[in-house]
Amino acid sequence: VAIRPGGSGDVGGSHVAWELNRSIPEIPSPLVHDGRIYLARNGGTLAAVDATTGKLLYRGRLAGKGGYSASPVLANGHLYLLSDEGVLSVVKAGESFELVHQHDLGEPASVTPAIDQDTLYVRSGTQLHAFRRPD
Protein backbone atom coordinates (compact mmCIF):
# COMPACT_ATOMS: atom_id res chain seq x y z
CA VAL A 1 0.00 0.00 0.00
CA ALA A 2 1.35 3.44 -0.92
CA ILE A 3 0.26 6.13 1.54
CA ARG A 4 0.50 9.84 0.66
CA PRO A 5 2.34 11.85 3.35
CA GLY A 6 0.49 14.25 5.61
CA GLY A 7 -2.77 13.86 7.44
CA SER A 8 -3.36 12.61 10.93
CA GLY A 9 -5.36 9.92 12.64
CA ASP A 10 -6.70 7.11 10.45
CA VAL A 11 -5.37 7.88 6.97
CA GLY A 12 -6.22 4.40 5.63
CA GLY A 13 -9.01 5.74 3.43
CA SER A 14 -8.06 9.34 2.75
CA HIS A 15 -4.36 8.97 1.96
CA VAL A 16 -4.07 5.67 0.08
CA ALA A 17 -2.38 6.49 -3.24
CA TRP A 18 -2.51 2.92 -4.58
CA GLU A 19 -2.57 -0.69 -3.46
CA LEU A 20 -1.00 -3.84 -4.92
CA ASN A 21 -2.23 -7.31 -4.02
CA ARG A 22 -0.30 -9.52 -6.47
CA SER A 23 3.43 -10.19 -7.00
CA ILE A 24 4.23 -9.26 -3.41
CA PRO A 25 7.42 -10.82 -1.99
CA GLU A 26 7.16 -13.20 0.95
CA ILE A 27 10.65 -12.52 2.38
CA PRO A 28 12.88 -10.32 0.15
CA SER A 29 12.71 -6.56 0.60
CA PRO A 30 11.44 -4.59 -2.38
CA LEU A 31 14.05 -2.55 -4.23
CA VAL A 32 13.22 1.02 -5.28
CA HIS A 33 15.17 2.63 -8.12
CA ASP A 34 14.46 5.37 -10.64
CA GLY A 35 10.73 5.56 -9.94
CA ARG A 36 10.19 1.80 -10.01
CA ILE A 37 9.66 -0.78 -7.28
CA TYR A 38 11.11 -4.23 -8.01
CA LEU A 39 9.55 -7.24 -6.26
CA ALA A 40 11.08 -10.76 -6.23
CA ARG A 41 8.76 -13.66 -5.41
CA ASN A 42 9.06 -17.33 -4.65
CA GLY A 43 8.76 -19.45 -7.74
CA GLY A 44 11.14 -17.18 -9.63
CA THR A 45 9.17 -14.13 -10.73
CA LEU A 46 10.26 -10.52 -10.76
CA ALA A 47 7.72 -7.70 -11.03
CA ALA A 48 8.30 -3.99 -11.58
CA VAL A 49 5.74 -1.42 -10.49
CA ASP A 50 5.58 2.31 -11.16
CA ALA A 51 6.21 3.83 -7.72
CA THR A 52 3.90 6.80 -8.33
CA THR A 53 0.84 5.07 -9.80
CA GLY A 54 1.20 1.45 -8.68
CA LYS A 55 0.81 0.34 -12.30
CA LEU A 56 2.40 -3.04 -13.02
CA LEU A 57 5.11 -2.47 -15.63
CA TYR A 58 6.02 -6.13 -16.05
CA ARG A 59 6.12 -9.55 -14.46
CA GLY A 60 8.96 -11.74 -15.73
CA ARG A 61 10.14 -15.26 -15.01
CA LEU A 62 13.62 -15.85 -13.65
CA ALA A 63 15.06 -19.30 -14.33
CA GLY A 64 16.09 -19.73 -10.70
CA LYS A 65 13.81 -22.36 -9.20
CA GLY A 66 12.42 -22.47 -5.71
CA GLY A 67 12.28 -19.73 -3.16
CA TYR A 68 13.84 -16.31 -2.97
CA SER A 69 14.97 -15.26 0.52
CA ALA A 70 17.74 -12.85 -0.51
CA SER A 71 16.75 -9.29 -1.29
CA PRO A 72 17.64 -7.98 -4.75
CA VAL A 73 20.52 -5.51 -5.06
CA LEU A 74 21.31 -3.04 -7.84
CA ALA A 75 24.61 -1.97 -9.40
CA ASN A 76 25.61 -0.62 -12.81
CA GLY A 77 21.98 -0.46 -13.98
CA HIS A 78 21.32 -4.14 -13.25
CA LEU A 79 19.44 -6.04 -10.56
CA TYR A 80 21.11 -9.09 -9.01
CA LEU A 81 18.72 -11.71 -7.64
CA LEU A 82 19.81 -14.89 -5.87
CA SER A 83 17.51 -17.90 -5.55
CA ASP A 84 17.66 -20.24 -2.56
CA GLU A 85 18.85 -22.93 -5.01
CA GLY A 86 21.96 -20.82 -5.75
CA VAL A 87 21.08 -19.34 -9.15
CA LEU A 88 22.20 -15.73 -9.56
CA SER A 89 20.10 -13.84 -12.12
CA VAL A 90 21.04 -10.49 -13.64
CA VAL A 91 18.18 -8.34 -14.94
CA LYS A 92 18.54 -4.97 -16.62
CA ALA A 93 16.81 -2.22 -14.63
CA GLY A 94 14.05 -0.53 -16.61
CA GLU A 95 10.41 -0.59 -17.67
CA SER A 96 10.61 -3.95 -19.46
CA PHE A 97 11.88 -7.34 -18.31
CA GLU A 98 15.31 -8.19 -19.75
CA LEU A 99 17.14 -11.17 -18.26
CA VAL A 100 20.79 -10.54 -19.13
CA HIS A 101 22.66 -13.43 -17.51
CA GLN A 102 22.42 -16.31 -15.05
CA HIS A 103 25.02 -18.21 -13.09
CA ASP A 104 24.43 -21.39 -11.10
CA LEU A 105 26.63 -21.45 -7.99
CA GLY A 106 26.18 -25.22 -7.76
CA GLU A 107 24.87 -25.18 -4.19
CA PRO A 108 22.15 -23.48 -2.15
CA ALA A 109 22.51 -19.82 -1.20
CA SER A 110 19.99 -17.55 0.48
CA VAL A 111 21.93 -14.47 1.55
CA THR A 112 21.55 -11.03 -0.02
CA PRO A 113 24.61 -10.28 -2.21
CA ALA A 114 27.01 -7.56 -1.02
CA ILE A 115 28.55 -4.94 -3.29
CA ASP A 116 31.61 -2.76 -3.04
CA GLN A 117 33.09 -0.38 -5.61
CA ASP A 118 33.84 -3.03 -8.23
CA THR A 119 32.83 -6.46 -6.89
CA LEU A 120 29.63 -8.40 -6.20
CA TYR A 121 30.03 -10.88 -3.35
CA VAL A 122 27.74 -13.90 -2.94
CA ARG A 123 28.03 -16.40 -0.09
CA SER A 124 26.77 -19.89 -0.78
CA GLY A 125 26.69 -22.85 1.60
CA THR A 126 30.46 -23.46 1.55
CA GLN A 127 32.05 -20.69 -0.54
CA LEU A 128 32.34 -16.94 -0.99
CA HIS A 129 32.03 -16.01 -4.66
CA ALA A 130 33.34 -12.69 -6.00
CA PHE A 131 32.19 -11.41 -9.40
CA ARG A 132 34.16 -8.59 -10.97
CA ARG A 133 33.97 -6.96 -14.37
CA PRO A 134 37.12 -7.74 -16.38
CA ASP A 135 39.54 -4.81 -16.79
mmCIF file with all atom_site columns, C-alpha atoms in Angstrom:
data_model
loop_
_atom_site.group_PDB
_atom_site.id
_atom_site.type_symbol
_atom_site.label_atom_id
_atom_site.label_alt_id
_atom_site.label_comp_id
_atom_site.label_asym_id
_atom_site.label_entity_id
_atom_site.label_seq_id
_atom_site.pdbx_PDB_ins_code
_atom_site.Cartn_x
_atom_site.Cartn_y
_atom_site.Cartn_z
_atom_site.occupancy
_atom_site.B_iso_or_equiv
_atom_site.pdbx_formal_charge
_atom_site.auth_seq_id
_atom_site.auth_comp_id
_atom_site.auth_asym_id
_atom_site.auth_atom_id
_atom_site.pdbx_PDB_model_num
ATOM 1   C CA . VAL A 1 1   ? 0.000  0.000   0.000   1.00 0.00 ? 1   VAL A CA 1
ATOM 2   C CA . ALA A 1 2   ? 1.350  3.440   -0.916  1.00 0.00 ? 2   ALA A CA 1
ATOM 3   C CA . ILE A 1 3   ? 0.261  6.129   1.539   1.00 0.00 ? 3   ILE A CA 1
ATOM 4   C CA . ARG A 1 4   ? 0.501  9.844   0.662   1.00 0.00 ? 4   ARG A CA 1
ATOM 5   C CA . PRO A 1 5   ? 2.335  11.853  3.347   1.00 0.00 ? 5   PRO A CA 1
ATOM 6   C CA . GLY A 1 6   ? 0.489  14.252  5.610   1.00 0.00 ? 6   GLY A CA 1
ATOM 7   C CA . GLY A 1 7   ? -2.771 13.856  7.439   1.00 0.00 ? 7   GLY A CA 1
ATOM 8   C CA . SER A 1 8   ? -3.359 12.610  10.928  1.00 0.00 ? 8   SER A CA 1
ATOM 9   C CA . GLY A 1 9   ? -5.361 9.919   12.638  1.00 0.00 ? 9   GLY A CA 1
ATOM 10  C CA . ASP A 1 10  ? -6.703 7.105   10.446  1.00 0.00 ? 10  ASP A CA 1
ATOM 11  C CA . VAL A 1 11  ? -5.370 7.880   6.967   1.00 0.00 ? 11  VAL A CA 1
ATOM 12  C CA . GLY A 1 12  ? -6.217 4.405   5.629   1.00 0.00 ? 12  GLY A CA 1
ATOM 13  C CA . GLY A 1 13  ? -9.007 5.739   3.430   1.00 0.00 ? 13  GLY A CA 1
ATOM 14  C CA . SER A 1 14  ? -8.064 9.338   2.752   1.00 0.00 ? 14  SER A CA 1
ATOM 15  C CA . HIS A 1 15  ? -4.359 8.973   1.958   1.00 0.00 ? 15  HIS A CA 1
ATOM 16  C CA . VAL A 1 16  ? -4.067 5.671   0.081   1.00 0.00 ? 16  VAL A CA 1
ATOM 17  C CA . ALA A 1 17  ? -2.384 6.488   -3.240  1.00 0.00 ? 17  ALA A CA 1
ATOM 18  C CA . TRP A 1 18  ? -2.507 2.919   -4.582  1.00 0.00 ? 18  TRP A CA 1
ATOM 19  C CA . GLU A 1 19  ? -2.573 -0.693  -3.456  1.00 0.00 ? 19  GLU A CA 1
ATOM 20  C CA . LEU A 1 20  ? -0.996 -3.838  -4.919  1.00 0.00 ? 20  LEU A CA 1
ATOM 21  C CA . ASN A 1 21  ? -2.233 -7.309  -4.016  1.00 0.00 ? 21  ASN A CA 1
ATOM 22  C CA . ARG A 1 22  ? -0.300 -9.524  -6.469  1.00 0.00 ? 22  ARG A CA 1
ATOM 23  C CA . SER A 1 23  ? 3.427  -10.191 -6.996  1.00 0.00 ? 23  SER A CA 1
ATOM 24  C CA . ILE A 1 24  ? 4.232  -9.258  -3.410  1.00 0.00 ? 24  ILE A CA 1
ATOM 25  C CA . PRO A 1 25  ? 7.424  -10.821 -1.988  1.00 0.00 ? 25  PRO A CA 1
ATOM 26  C CA . GLU A 1 26  ? 7.159  -13.199 0.945   1.00 0.00 ? 26  GLU A CA 1
ATOM 27  C CA . ILE A 1 27  ? 10.645 -12.523 2.376   1.00 0.00 ? 27  ILE A CA 1
ATOM 28  C CA . PRO A 1 28  ? 12.875 -10.319 0.151   1.00 0.00 ? 28  PRO A CA 1
ATOM 29  C CA . SER A 1 29  ? 12.705 -6.562  0.596   1.00 0.00 ? 29  SER A CA 1
ATOM 30  C CA . PRO A 1 30  ? 11.442 -4.593  -2.383  1.00 0.00 ? 30  PRO A CA 1
ATOM 31  C CA . LEU A 1 31  ? 14.049 -2.553  -4.226  1.00 0.00 ? 31  LEU A CA 1
ATOM 32  C CA . VAL A 1 32  ? 13.220 1.020   -5.275  1.00 0.00 ? 32  VAL A CA 1
ATOM 33  C CA . HIS A 1 33  ? 15.173 2.626   -8.120  1.00 0.00 ? 33  HIS A CA 1
ATOM 34  C CA . ASP A 1 34  ? 14.463 5.369   -10.643 1.00 0.00 ? 34  ASP A CA 1
ATOM 35  C CA . GLY A 1 35  ? 10.730 5.563   -9.941  1.00 0.00 ? 35  GLY A CA 1
ATOM 36  C CA . ARG A 1 36  ? 10.189 1.804   -10.009 1.00 0.00 ? 36  ARG A CA 1
ATOM 37  C CA . ILE A 1 37  ? 9.660  -0.779  -7.279  1.00 0.00 ? 37  ILE A CA 1
ATOM 38  C CA . TYR A 1 38  ? 11.111 -4.234  -8.006  1.00 0.00 ? 38  TYR A CA 1
ATOM 39  C CA . LEU A 1 39  ? 9.547  -7.240  -6.256  1.00 0.00 ? 39  LEU A CA 1
ATOM 40  C CA . ALA A 1 40  ? 11.084 -10.760 -6.227  1.00 0.00 ? 40  ALA A CA 1
ATOM 41  C CA . ARG A 1 41  ? 8.759  -13.658 -5.411  1.00 0.00 ? 41  ARG A CA 1
ATOM 42  C CA . ASN A 1 42  ? 9.061  -17.332 -4.647  1.00 0.00 ? 42  ASN A CA 1
ATOM 43  C CA . GLY A 1 43  ? 8.760  -19.454 -7.745  1.00 0.00 ? 43  GLY A CA 1
ATOM 44  C CA . GLY A 1 44  ? 11.143 -17.175 -9.628  1.00 0.00 ? 44  GLY A CA 1
ATOM 45  C CA . THR A 1 45  ? 9.165  -14.132 -10.730 1.00 0.00 ? 45  THR A CA 1
ATOM 46  C CA . LEU A 1 46  ? 10.259 -10.515 -10.758 1.00 0.00 ? 46  LEU A CA 1
ATOM 47  C CA . ALA A 1 47  ? 7.724  -7.704  -11.027 1.00 0.00 ? 47  ALA A CA 1
ATOM 48  C CA . ALA A 1 48  ? 8.304  -3.994  -11.582 1.00 0.00 ? 48  ALA A CA 1
ATOM 49  C CA . VAL A 1 49  ? 5.740  -1.419  -10.489 1.00 0.00 ? 49  VAL A CA 1
ATOM 50  C CA . ASP A 1 50  ? 5.581  2.313   -11.159 1.00 0.00 ? 50  ASP A CA 1
ATOM 51  C CA . ALA A 1 51  ? 6.208  3.830   -7.719  1.00 0.00 ? 51  ALA A CA 1
ATOM 52  C CA . THR A 1 52  ? 3.900  6.797   -8.326  1.00 0.00 ? 52  THR A CA 1
ATOM 53  C CA . THR A 1 53  ? 0.844  5.071   -9.800  1.00 0.00 ? 53  THR A CA 1
ATOM 54  C CA . GLY A 1 54  ? 1.202  1.451   -8.677  1.00 0.00 ? 54  GLY A CA 1
ATOM 55  C CA . LYS A 1 55  ? 0.814  0.336   -12.304 1.00 0.00 ? 55  LYS A CA 1
ATOM 56  C CA . LEU A 1 56  ? 2.400  -3.045  -13.020 1.00 0.00 ? 56  LEU A CA 1
ATOM 57  C CA . LEU A 1 57  ? 5.110  -2.473  -15.633 1.00 0.00 ? 57  LEU A CA 1
ATOM 58  C CA . TYR A 1 58  ? 6.022  -6.129  -16.046 1.00 0.00 ? 58  TYR A CA 1
ATOM 59  C CA . ARG A 1 59  ? 6.120  -9.548  -14.459 1.00 0.00 ? 59  ARG A CA 1
ATOM 60  C CA . GLY A 1 60  ? 8.964  -11.740 -15.733 1.00 0.00 ? 60  GLY A CA 1
ATOM 61  C CA . ARG A 1 61  ? 10.141 -15.255 -15.008 1.00 0.00 ? 61  ARG A CA 1
ATOM 62  C CA . LEU A 1 62  ? 13.623 -15.849 -13.646 1.00 0.00 ? 62  LEU A CA 1
ATOM 63  C CA . ALA A 1 63  ? 15.058 -19.296 -14.327 1.00 0.00 ? 63  ALA A CA 1
ATOM 64  C CA . GLY A 1 64  ? 16.092 -19.728 -10.697 1.00 0.00 ? 64  GLY A CA 1
ATOM 65  C CA . LYS A 1 65  ? 13.807 -22.359 -9.204  1.00 0.00 ? 65  LYS A CA 1
ATOM 66  C CA . GLY A 1 66  ? 12.416 -22.475 -5.707  1.00 0.00 ? 66  GLY A CA 1
ATOM 67  C CA . GLY A 1 67  ? 12.281 -19.727 -3.155  1.00 0.00 ? 67  GLY A CA 1
ATOM 68  C CA . TYR A 1 68  ? 13.836 -16.311 -2.965  1.00 0.00 ? 68  TYR A CA 1
ATOM 69  C CA . SER A 1 69  ? 14.973 -15.261 0.518   1.00 0.00 ? 69  SER A CA 1
ATOM 70  C CA . ALA A 1 70  ? 17.737 -12.855 -0.514  1.00 0.00 ? 70  ALA A CA 1
ATOM 71  C CA . SER A 1 71  ? 16.751 -9.293  -1.295  1.00 0.00 ? 71  SER A CA 1
ATOM 72  C CA . PRO A 1 72  ? 17.638 -7.983  -4.754  1.00 0.00 ? 72  PRO A CA 1
ATOM 73  C CA . VAL A 1 73  ? 20.515 -5.508  -5.063  1.00 0.00 ? 73  VAL A CA 1
ATOM 74  C CA . LEU A 1 74  ? 21.315 -3.038  -7.840  1.00 0.00 ? 74  LEU A CA 1
ATOM 75  C CA . ALA A 1 75  ? 24.609 -1.967  -9.404  1.00 0.00 ? 75  ALA A CA 1
ATOM 76  C CA . ASN A 1 76  ? 25.606 -0.624  -12.812 1.00 0.00 ? 76  ASN A CA 1
ATOM 77  C CA . GLY A 1 77  ? 21.985 -0.461  -13.981 1.00 0.00 ? 77  GLY A CA 1
ATOM 78  C CA . HIS A 1 78  ? 21.324 -4.142  -13.249 1.00 0.00 ? 78  HIS A CA 1
ATOM 79  C CA . LEU A 1 79  ? 19.439 -6.040  -10.556 1.00 0.00 ? 79  LEU A CA 1
ATOM 80  C CA . TYR A 1 80  ? 21.107 -9.085  -9.009  1.00 0.00 ? 80  TYR A CA 1
ATOM 81  C CA . LEU A 1 81  ? 18.724 -11.712 -7.642  1.00 0.00 ? 81  LEU A CA 1
ATOM 82  C CA . LEU A 1 82  ? 19.806 -14.895 -5.869  1.00 0.00 ? 82  LEU A CA 1
ATOM 83  C CA . SER A 1 83  ? 17.507 -17.903 -5.553  1.00 0.00 ? 83  SER A CA 1
ATOM 84  C CA . ASP A 1 84  ? 17.663 -20.243 -2.565  1.00 0.00 ? 84  ASP A CA 1
ATOM 85  C CA . GLU A 1 85  ? 18.851 -22.934 -5.008  1.00 0.00 ? 85  GLU A CA 1
ATOM 86  C CA . GLY A 1 86  ? 21.955 -20.823 -5.750  1.00 0.00 ? 86  GLY A CA 1
ATOM 87  C CA . VAL A 1 87  ? 21.080 -19.343 -9.145  1.00 0.00 ? 87  VAL A CA 1
ATOM 88  C CA . LEU A 1 88  ? 22.202 -15.730 -9.557  1.00 0.00 ? 88  LEU A CA 1
ATOM 89  C CA . SER A 1 89  ? 20.095 -13.845 -12.123 1.00 0.00 ? 89  SER A CA 1
ATOM 90  C CA . VAL A 1 90  ? 21.043 -10.493 -13.641 1.00 0.00 ? 90  VAL A CA 1
ATOM 91  C CA . VAL A 1 91  ? 18.175 -8.344  -14.939 1.00 0.00 ? 91  VAL A CA 1
ATOM 92  C CA . LYS A 1 92  ? 18.539 -4.968  -16.624 1.00 0.00 ? 92  LYS A CA 1
ATOM 93  C CA . ALA A 1 93  ? 16.814 -2.221  -14.628 1.00 0.00 ? 93  ALA A CA 1
ATOM 94  C CA . GLY A 1 94  ? 14.047 -0.534  -16.607 1.00 0.00 ? 94  GLY A CA 1
ATOM 95  C CA . GLU A 1 95  ? 10.412 -0.595  -17.665 1.00 0.00 ? 95  GLU A CA 1
ATOM 96  C CA . SER A 1 96  ? 10.611 -3.952  -19.459 1.00 0.00 ? 96  SER A CA 1
ATOM 97  C CA . PHE A 1 97  ? 11.881 -7.337  -18.309 1.00 0.00 ? 97  PHE A CA 1
ATOM 98  C CA . GLU A 1 98  ? 15.306 -8.185  -19.754 1.00 0.00 ? 98  GLU A CA 1
ATOM 99  C CA . LEU A 1 99  ? 17.138 -11.166 -18.264 1.00 0.00 ? 99  LEU A CA 1
ATOM 100 C CA . VAL A 1 100 ? 20.790 -10.536 -19.128 1.00 0.00 ? 100 VAL A CA 1
ATOM 101 C CA . HIS A 1 101 ? 22.659 -13.434 -17.508 1.00 0.00 ? 101 HIS A CA 1
ATOM 102 C CA . GLN A 1 102 ? 22.419 -16.307 -15.054 1.00 0.00 ? 102 GLN A CA 1
ATOM 103 C CA . HIS A 1 103 ? 25.018 -18.208 -13.095 1.00 0.00 ? 103 HIS A CA 1
ATOM 104 C CA . ASP A 1 104 ? 24.433 -21.390 -11.101 1.00 0.00 ? 104 ASP A CA 1
ATOM 105 C CA . LEU A 1 105 ? 26.627 -21.455 -7.989  1.00 0.00 ? 105 LEU A CA 1
ATOM 106 C CA . GLY A 1 106 ? 26.185 -25.215 -7.763  1.00 0.00 ? 106 GLY A CA 1
ATOM 107 C CA . GLU A 1 107 ? 24.872 -25.175 -4.193  1.00 0.00 ? 107 GLU A CA 1
ATOM 108 C CA . PRO A 1 108 ? 22.153 -23.480 -2.146  1.00 0.00 ? 108 PRO A CA 1
ATOM 109 C CA . ALA A 1 109 ? 22.507 -19.816 -1.199  1.00 0.00 ? 109 ALA A CA 1
ATOM 110 C CA . SER A 1 110 ? 19.991 -17.548 0.480   1.00 0.00 ? 110 SER A CA 1
ATOM 111 C CA . VAL A 1 111 ? 21.926 -14.470 1.545   1.00 0.00 ? 111 VAL A CA 1
ATOM 112 C CA . THR A 1 112 ? 21.552 -11.034 -0.025  1.00 0.00 ? 112 THR A CA 1
ATOM 113 C CA . PRO A 1 113 ? 24.605 -10.282 -2.210  1.00 0.00 ? 113 PRO A CA 1
ATOM 114 C CA . ALA A 1 114 ? 27.010 -7.561  -1.022  1.00 0.00 ? 114 ALA A CA 1
ATOM 115 C CA . ILE A 1 115 ? 28.550 -4.943  -3.286  1.00 0.00 ? 115 ILE A CA 1
ATOM 116 C CA . ASP A 1 116 ? 31.611 -2.757  -3.039  1.00 0.00 ? 116 ASP A CA 1
ATOM 117 C CA . GLN A 1 117 ? 33.086 -0.376  -5.609  1.00 0.00 ? 117 GLN A CA 1
ATOM 118 C CA . ASP A 1 118 ? 33.845 -3.033  -8.227  1.00 0.00 ? 118 ASP A CA 1
ATOM 119 C CA . THR A 1 119 ? 32.826 -6.458  -6.886  1.00 0.00 ? 119 THR A CA 1
ATOM 120 C CA . LEU A 1 120 ? 29.633 -8.396  -6.202  1.00 0.00 ? 120 LEU A CA 1
ATOM 121 C CA . TYR A 1 121 ? 30.026 -10.882 -3.348  1.00 0.00 ? 121 TYR A CA 1
ATOM 122 C CA . VAL A 1 122 ? 27.741 -13.897 -2.939  1.00 0.00 ? 122 VAL A CA 1
ATOM 123 C CA . ARG A 1 123 ? 28.026 -16.400 -0.091  1.00 0.00 ? 123 ARG A CA 1
ATOM 124 C CA . SER A 1 124 ? 26.768 -19.893 -0.782  1.00 0.00 ? 124 SER A CA 1
ATOM 125 C CA . GLY A 1 125 ? 26.690 -22.846 1.599   1.00 0.00 ? 125 GLY A CA 1
ATOM 126 C CA . THR A 1 126 ? 30.460 -23.458 1.545   1.00 0.00 ? 126 THR A CA 1
ATOM 127 C CA . GLN A 1 127 ? 32.055 -20.691 -0.535  1.00 0.00 ? 127 GLN A CA 1
ATOM 128 C CA . LEU A 1 128 ? 32.339 -16.941 -0.991  1.00 0.00 ? 128 LEU A CA 1
ATOM 129 C CA . HIS A 1 129 ? 32.025 -16.008 -4.662  1.00 0.00 ? 129 HIS A CA 1
ATOM 130 C CA . ALA A 1 130 ? 33.337 -12.687 -5.998  1.00 0.00 ? 130 ALA A CA 1
ATOM 131 C CA . PHE A 1 131 ? 32.190 -11.411 -9.398  1.00 0.00 ? 131 PHE A CA 1
ATOM 132 C CA . ARG A 1 132 ? 34.159 -8.590  -10.970 1.00 0.00 ? 132 ARG A CA 1
ATOM 133 C CA . ARG A 1 133 ? 33.972 -6.956  -14.369 1.00 0.00 ? 133 ARG A CA 1
ATOM 134 C CA . PRO A 1 134 ? 37.120 -7.742  -16.380 1.00 0.00 ? 134 PRO A CA 1
ATOM 135 C CA . ASP A 1 135 ? 39.540 -4.808  -16.786 1.00 0.00 ? 135 ASP A CA 1
#
